[in-house]
Amino acid sequence: MKAAKRTANDLQSRAWQRMLSGRRLDLLDPSPLDVEIADIAHGLARVARWNGQTTGAHIFSVAQHTLLVETVMRHESPRVDQRVRLAALLHDAPEYVIGDMISPFKAVLDGHYKAVEKRLLGAIHIRFGLPAVLPDEITLAIKAADHGAAYLEATELAGFSESEARRLFGRDPGLPETVLRDYLTPWTAARAEKRFLERFNAVFS
């Protein structure tokens, strides 16, 4: 009886996830010391954008999305600081733990999801030498690039009309056709993980 009660209490109090690296990340009080880029890359490459409602043989992963966002940012601001590029690449990194919830469902959850997401992102930032909370101008620049990427994903992969995408996400960022073909063709999880790590290593130096 005591063992059964102890197990129930353990389950109720468990707010952590075991990572493949061996780290145990606490969602309520995340430590930067428990954040590993290999875990982030592995997780994001296996989380689907748009709840999986995209065309193609594979999911369009959050890892691929973050690479697209960083590409949009570089296209619009070629001289943007390297640390800003890193912040753009990591802007959805908490989703390696909590998944990618679509915006309508985040609204249903109100502030609870955002609070957990904010704590995780702060720990991730500190782990990789960024401020826990980014300056407003950087946050706004990343959000603009995120909207540009969302416009492309919505119209090319998720079945949105151009007018609907413009209303929700703003304008087409105007990436070159060769770049569009690459970043808007859903990759395998292995390829998304590899390319995410390659780009991370290029900007984190």
Tab-separated table of C-alpha atoms in Angstrom:
chain	number	residue	atom	x	y	z
A	1	MET	CA	0.000	0.000	0.000
A	2	LYS	CA	2.803	2.408	0.951
A	3	ALA	CA	4.695	1.587	-2.253
A	4	ALA	CA	1.591	2.243	-4.366
A	5	LYS	CA	1.012	5.583	-2.613
A	6	ARG	CA	4.660	6.606	-3.088
A	7	THR	CA	4.449	5.791	-6.813
A	8	ALA	CA	1.299	7.910	-7.199
A	9	ASN	CA	2.992	10.846	-5.446
A	10	ASP	CA	6.072	10.494	-7.653
A	11	LEU	CA	3.920	10.617	-10.777
A	12	GLN	CA	2.057	13.685	-9.556
A	13	SER	CA	5.266	15.553	-8.749
A	14	ARG	CA	7.196	14.558	-11.882
A	15	ALA	CA	7.701	17.686	-13.950
A	16	TRP	CA	10.887	16.627	-15.732
A	17	GLN	CA	11.859	14.757	-18.854
A	18	ARG	CA	14.756	12.381	-19.340
A	19	MET	CA	16.770	13.258	-22.443
A	20	LEU	CA	18.729	10.887	-24.670
A	21	SER	CA	21.907	12.632	-23.527
A	22	GLY	CA	21.112	11.421	-20.015
A	23	ARG	CA	20.139	14.877	-18.774
A	24	ARG	CA	16.999	15.279	-16.664
A	25	LEU	CA	15.376	18.592	-17.543
A	26	ASP	CA	12.975	20.112	-15.002
A	27	LEU	CA	10.158	21.920	-16.824
A	28	LEU	CA	9.209	24.058	-13.810
A	29	ASP	CA	12.750	25.072	-12.859
A	30	PRO	CA	14.971	24.320	-15.863
A	31	SER	CA	18.722	24.569	-15.391
A	32	PRO	CA	20.971	25.700	-18.258
A	33	LEU	CA	23.324	22.896	-17.175
A	34	ASP	CA	20.719	20.346	-18.284
A	35	VAL	CA	20.364	21.804	-21.786
A	36	GLU	CA	22.255	20.028	-24.596
A	37	ILE	CA	22.152	21.089	-28.253
A	38	ALA	CA	22.088	17.441	-29.375
A	39	ASP	CA	18.843	16.928	-27.436
A	40	ILE	CA	17.355	20.097	-28.923
A	41	ALA	CA	18.255	19.114	-32.482
A	42	HIS	CA	16.987	15.564	-32.040
A	43	GLY	CA	13.692	16.693	-30.523
A	44	LEU	CA	12.927	19.572	-32.902
A	45	ALA	CA	13.599	17.354	-35.925
A	46	ARG	CA	10.777	15.092	-34.751
A	47	VAL	CA	8.175	17.738	-33.828
A	48	ALA	CA	5.710	18.596	-36.599
A	49	ARG	CA	4.706	22.123	-37.515
A	50	TRP	CA	1.036	22.814	-38.300
A	51	ASN	CA	-0.024	19.726	-36.306
A	52	GLY	CA	1.289	17.644	-39.190
A	53	GLN	CA	-1.262	19.104	-41.619
A	54	THR	CA	1.286	19.707	-44.373
A	55	THR	CA	1.979	18.204	-47.773
A	56	GLY	CA	4.980	16.035	-48.540
A	57	ALA	CA	6.346	12.610	-47.715
A	58	HIS	CA	7.644	13.764	-44.319
A	59	ILE	CA	6.491	16.100	-41.568
A	60	PHE	CA	7.635	19.690	-41.796
A	61	SER	CA	9.621	19.800	-38.579
A	62	VAL	CA	10.244	22.616	-36.147
A	63	ALA	CA	13.969	22.145	-36.807
A	64	GLN	CA	13.423	22.887	-40.496
A	65	HIS	CA	11.182	25.829	-39.597
A	66	THR	CA	13.827	27.421	-37.376
A	67	LEU	CA	16.359	27.136	-40.201
A	68	LEU	CA	13.871	28.823	-42.514
A	69	VAL	CA	13.316	31.631	-39.994
A	70	GLU	CA	17.047	32.245	-39.687
A	71	THR	CA	17.318	32.225	-43.496
A	72	VAL	CA	14.518	34.801	-43.823
A	73	MET	CA	16.293	36.983	-41.253
A	74	ARG	CA	19.604	36.792	-43.141
A	75	HIS	CA	17.808	37.566	-46.413
A	76	GLU	CA	16.180	40.680	-44.989
A	77	SER	CA	19.173	41.802	-42.861
A	78	PRO	CA	22.376	40.374	-44.402
A	79	ARG	CA	24.582	42.085	-41.824
A	80	VAL	CA	22.600	41.021	-38.779
A	81	ASP	CA	24.769	40.145	-35.780
A	82	GLN	CA	25.734	36.502	-35.352
A	83	ARG	CA	24.211	36.348	-31.869
A	84	VAL	CA	20.894	37.502	-33.298
A	85	ARG	CA	21.093	34.682	-35.855
A	86	LEU	CA	21.687	32.256	-32.993
A	87	ALA	CA	18.674	33.625	-31.127
A	88	ALA	CA	16.570	33.185	-34.277
A	89	LEU	CA	17.743	29.594	-34.653
A	90	LEU	CA	16.797	28.878	-31.025
A	91	HIS	CA	13.536	30.835	-30.925
A	92	ASP	CA	11.391	27.677	-30.852
A	93	ALA	CA	13.901	25.522	-28.969
A	94	PRO	CA	11.576	24.933	-25.951
A	95	GLU	CA	9.421	22.843	-28.276
A	96	TYR	CA	11.954	20.025	-28.051
A	97	VAL	CA	10.409	19.465	-24.623
A	98	ILE	CA	6.851	20.787	-24.813
A	99	GLY	CA	6.021	20.236	-28.490
A	100	ASP	CA	4.606	22.691	-30.999
A	101	MET	CA	1.095	23.764	-30.111
A	102	ILE	CA	-0.806	25.686	-32.744
A	103	SER	CA	-1.613	29.302	-31.846
A	104	PRO	CA	-5.386	28.731	-31.378
A	105	PHE	CA	-4.699	26.086	-28.719
A	106	LYS	CA	-2.138	28.308	-26.983
A	107	ALA	CA	-4.888	30.904	-26.699
A	108	VAL	CA	-7.149	28.311	-25.049
A	109	LEU	CA	-4.452	27.526	-22.466
A	110	ASP	CA	-4.038	31.242	-21.733
A	111	GLY	CA	-0.772	32.072	-19.930
A	112	HIS	CA	0.192	28.659	-18.540
A	113	TYR	CA	1.904	27.389	-21.681
A	114	LYS	CA	3.695	30.707	-22.160
A	115	ALA	CA	5.063	30.667	-18.616
A	116	VAL	CA	6.662	27.233	-19.065
A	117	GLU	CA	7.917	28.175	-22.536
A	118	LYS	CA	9.488	31.396	-21.223
A	119	ARG	CA	11.355	29.609	-18.428
A	120	LEU	CA	12.711	26.992	-20.825
A	121	LEU	CA	13.793	29.573	-23.393
A	122	GLY	CA	15.566	31.583	-20.713
A	123	ALA	CA	17.563	28.516	-19.630
A	124	ILE	CA	18.401	27.694	-23.260
A	125	HIS	CA	19.576	31.243	-23.907
A	126	ILE	CA	21.843	31.243	-20.866
A	127	ARG	CA	23.296	27.855	-21.831
A	128	PHE	CA	24.452	29.273	-25.153
A	129	GLY	CA	25.614	32.691	-24.024
A	130	LEU	CA	22.533	34.764	-24.783
A	131	PRO	CA	20.605	36.923	-22.299
A	132	ALA	CA	17.707	35.074	-20.675
A	133	VAL	CA	15.366	37.775	-21.999
A	134	LEU	CA	16.249	39.292	-25.364
A	135	PRO	CA	16.020	43.042	-26.021
A	136	ASP	CA	12.684	44.029	-27.531
A	137	GLU	CA	14.171	44.997	-30.896
A	138	ILE	CA	15.716	41.529	-31.328
A	139	THR	CA	12.499	39.805	-30.279
A	140	LEU	CA	10.571	41.887	-32.823
A	141	ALA	CA	13.082	41.117	-35.593
A	142	ILE	CA	12.809	37.382	-34.902
A	143	LYS	CA	9.023	37.605	-34.822
A	144	ALA	CA	9.016	39.361	-38.206
A	145	ALA	CA	11.203	36.614	-39.708
A	146	ASP	CA	8.981	33.998	-38.037
A	147	HIS	CA	5.911	35.529	-39.686
A	148	GLY	CA	7.680	35.520	-43.048
A	149	ALA	CA	8.505	31.839	-42.672
A	150	ALA	CA	4.946	31.100	-41.559
A	151	TYR	CA	3.587	32.827	-44.679
A	152	LEU	CA	5.719	30.582	-46.895
A	153	GLU	CA	4.847	27.420	-45.000
A	154	ALA	CA	1.150	28.282	-44.957
A	155	THR	CA	0.905	28.911	-48.707
A	156	GLU	CA	3.321	26.220	-49.911
A	157	LEU	CA	2.645	23.387	-47.473
A	158	ALA	CA	-0.413	23.958	-45.280
A	159	GLY	CA	-3.153	24.759	-47.797
A	160	PHE	CA	-3.672	28.473	-47.053
A	161	SER	CA	-4.601	30.909	-49.788
A	162	GLU	CA	-2.251	33.851	-50.341
A	163	SER	CA	-4.861	36.338	-49.155
A	164	GLU	CA	-5.520	34.350	-45.968
A	165	ALA	CA	-1.788	34.019	-45.275
A	166	ARG	CA	-1.242	37.755	-45.833
A	167	ARG	CA	-4.014	38.569	-43.372
A	168	LEU	CA	-2.597	36.246	-40.703
A	169	PHE	CA	1.165	36.453	-41.230
A	170	GLY	CA	1.940	39.483	-43.381
A	171	ARG	CA	3.893	39.621	-46.609
A	172	ASP	CA	5.889	37.111	-48.625
A	173	PRO	CA	9.562	37.635	-47.651
A	174	GLY	CA	10.647	37.066	-51.249
A	175	LEU	CA	13.319	34.378	-50.873
A	176	PRO	CA	15.094	33.153	-54.038
A	177	GLU	CA	13.420	30.217	-55.766
A	178	THR	CA	16.325	27.848	-55.151
A	179	VAL	CA	16.177	28.575	-51.420
A	180	LEU	CA	12.405	28.069	-51.381
A	181	ARG	CA	12.660	24.678	-53.075
A	182	ASP	CA	15.179	23.512	-50.500
A	183	TYR	CA	13.632	24.844	-47.293
A	184	LEU	CA	10.018	24.133	-48.256
A	185	THR	CA	10.587	20.506	-49.214
A	186	PRO	CA	10.028	18.578	-45.964
A	187	TRP	CA	13.173	16.696	-44.944
A	188	THR	CA	13.596	13.432	-43.112
A	189	ALA	CA	14.101	13.731	-39.364
A	190	ALA	CA	17.728	12.662	-39.756
A	191	ARG	CA	18.420	15.356	-42.338
A	192	ALA	CA	16.639	18.061	-40.333
A	193	GLU	CA	18.634	17.141	-37.225
A	194	LYS	CA	21.933	17.143	-39.137
A	195	ARG	CA	21.323	20.478	-40.842
A	196	PHE	CA	20.136	22.107	-37.623
A	197	LEU	CA	23.349	21.045	-35.877
A	198	GLU	CA	25.468	22.207	-38.797
A	199	ARG	CA	23.873	25.647	-38.757
A	200	PHE	CA	24.096	25.878	-34.979
A	201	ASN	CA	27.819	25.117	-35.110
A	202	ALA	CA	28.254	27.769	-37.800
A	203	VAL	CA	26.653	30.562	-35.754
A	204	PHE	CA	27.708	29.451	-32.264
A	205	SER	CA	31.387	30.273	-32.237
